[in-house]
Amino acid sequence: MTKLISLLVAICVGIAVVIQAQITSIIEGKYGVFETVFVTSLSGASVIIAIAIFRSFSGDFNLGNFRYLPWYSIFAGTCELIIVGGIAYGVSRLGERVW
């Protein structure tokens, strides 16, 4: 059962990557890379903050746990900005838009 769930998650992630690439390329074509990364990151941050607040009510989220993260954890967010910006830039210039 775990392998089936993992496969379904991988499929959903693949679909999400395709959808995100299309949407970000549309935004980038109209407004630019910086604006695309800003909107994408802001919307993602809004969703994850809402989930964190919801989980904090049930005790499943503890902000104090962040002190145990290694110092280089911040680079994952920086890489996210580069990845989103690169996808938006590349797809809008090299790829074919579906929508």
Short mmCIF file of C-alpha atoms in Angstrom, two decimals:
data_model
loop_
_atom_site.label_atom_id
_atom_site.label_comp_id
_atom_site.label_asym_id
_atom_site.label_seq_id
_atom_site.Cartn_x
_atom_site.Cartn_y
_atom_site.Cartn_z
CA MET A 1 0.00 0.00 0.00
CA THR A 2 2.86 2.37 0.81
CA LYS A 3 4.36 1.89 -2.66
CA LEU A 4 1.00 2.63 -4.27
CA ILE A 5 0.66 5.84 -2.28
CA SER A 6 4.24 6.81 -3.17
CA LEU A 7 3.50 6.20 -6.85
CA LEU A 8 0.33 8.30 -6.67
CA VAL A 9 2.23 11.11 -4.94
CA ALA A 10 4.93 11.01 -7.64
CA ILE A 11 2.26 11.18 -10.37
CA CYS A 12 0.55 14.12 -8.66
CA VAL A 13 3.87 15.94 -8.31
CA GLY A 14 4.60 15.40 -12.00
CA ILE A 15 1.22 16.82 -12.93
CA ALA A 16 1.76 19.78 -10.59
CA VAL A 17 5.16 20.54 -12.18
CA VAL A 18 3.60 20.65 -15.65
CA ILE A 19 0.75 22.88 -14.47
CA GLN A 20 3.11 25.17 -12.59
CA ALA A 21 5.42 25.49 -15.58
CA GLN A 22 2.54 26.52 -17.81
CA ILE A 23 1.09 29.02 -15.33
CA THR A 24 4.44 30.58 -14.45
CA SER A 25 5.37 30.91 -18.12
CA ILE A 26 2.13 32.78 -18.78
CA ILE A 27 2.76 35.13 -15.83
CA GLU A 28 6.41 35.59 -16.86
CA GLY A 29 5.43 36.41 -20.44
CA LYS A 30 3.15 39.21 -19.24
CA TYR A 31 4.98 40.58 -16.20
CA GLY A 32 8.54 39.25 -15.92
CA VAL A 33 10.60 36.75 -13.96
CA PHE A 34 10.79 38.69 -10.70
CA GLU A 35 7.04 39.22 -10.55
CA THR A 36 6.46 35.55 -11.35
CA VAL A 37 8.74 34.35 -8.58
CA PHE A 38 7.21 36.87 -6.18
CA VAL A 39 3.61 35.84 -6.87
CA THR A 40 4.46 32.13 -6.81
CA SER A 41 6.41 32.36 -3.57
CA LEU A 42 3.85 34.59 -1.89
CA SER A 43 0.97 32.29 -2.78
CA GLY A 44 2.93 29.23 -1.65
CA ALA A 45 3.91 30.95 1.59
CA SER A 46 0.29 31.94 2.23
CA VAL A 47 -0.90 28.36 1.83
CA ILE A 48 1.82 26.85 4.01
CA ILE A 49 1.30 29.49 6.72
CA ALA A 50 -2.43 28.69 6.78
CA ILE A 51 -1.63 24.97 7.08
CA ALA A 52 0.90 25.66 9.86
CA ILE A 53 -1.66 27.72 11.80
CA PHE A 54 -4.25 24.99 11.39
CA ARG A 55 -1.78 22.30 12.51
CA SER A 56 -0.67 24.37 15.50
CA PHE A 57 -4.17 24.11 16.96
CA SER A 58 -3.88 20.32 17.05
CA GLY A 59 -0.33 20.42 18.42
CA ASP A 60 1.23 18.96 15.26
CA PHE A 61 3.27 22.09 14.51
CA ASN A 62 5.83 23.63 16.83
CA LEU A 63 7.77 26.67 15.67
CA GLY A 64 10.43 25.92 18.29
CA ASN A 65 11.58 22.89 16.31
CA PHE A 66 13.21 25.18 13.75
CA ARG A 67 16.13 25.79 16.07
CA TYR A 68 17.25 22.21 15.43
CA LEU A 69 17.53 22.68 11.68
CA PRO A 70 21.03 22.96 10.22
CA TRP A 71 22.14 26.45 9.19
CA TYR A 72 22.17 25.54 5.49
CA SER A 73 18.43 24.77 5.48
CA ILE A 74 17.79 28.31 4.27
CA PHE A 75 19.35 27.43 0.92
CA ALA A 76 16.42 25.17 0.05
CA GLY A 77 14.22 28.27 -0.19
CA THR A 78 16.83 30.06 -2.27
CA CYS A 79 16.98 27.09 -4.63
CA GLU A 80 13.19 27.20 -4.89
CA LEU A 81 13.39 30.79 -6.12
CA ILE A 82 15.99 29.85 -8.72
CA ILE A 83 14.00 26.81 -9.87
CA VAL A 84 10.70 28.70 -10.22
CA GLY A 85 12.38 31.61 -11.97
CA GLY A 86 14.30 29.31 -14.30
CA ILE A 87 11.22 27.30 -15.21
CA ALA A 88 9.17 30.43 -15.85
CA TYR A 89 11.92 31.99 -17.95
CA GLY A 90 12.75 28.86 -19.91
CA VAL A 91 9.23 27.63 -20.62
CA SER A 92 8.03 31.05 -21.74
CA ARG A 93 10.88 31.25 -24.27
CA LEU A 94 11.58 27.65 -25.26
CA GLY A 95 8.48 25.66 -24.47
CA GLU A 96 5.08 25.58 -26.00
CA ARG A 97 2.23 26.82 -23.86
CA VAL A 98 -0.71 24.49 -23.50
CA TRP A 99 -3.16 27.16 -22.32
#
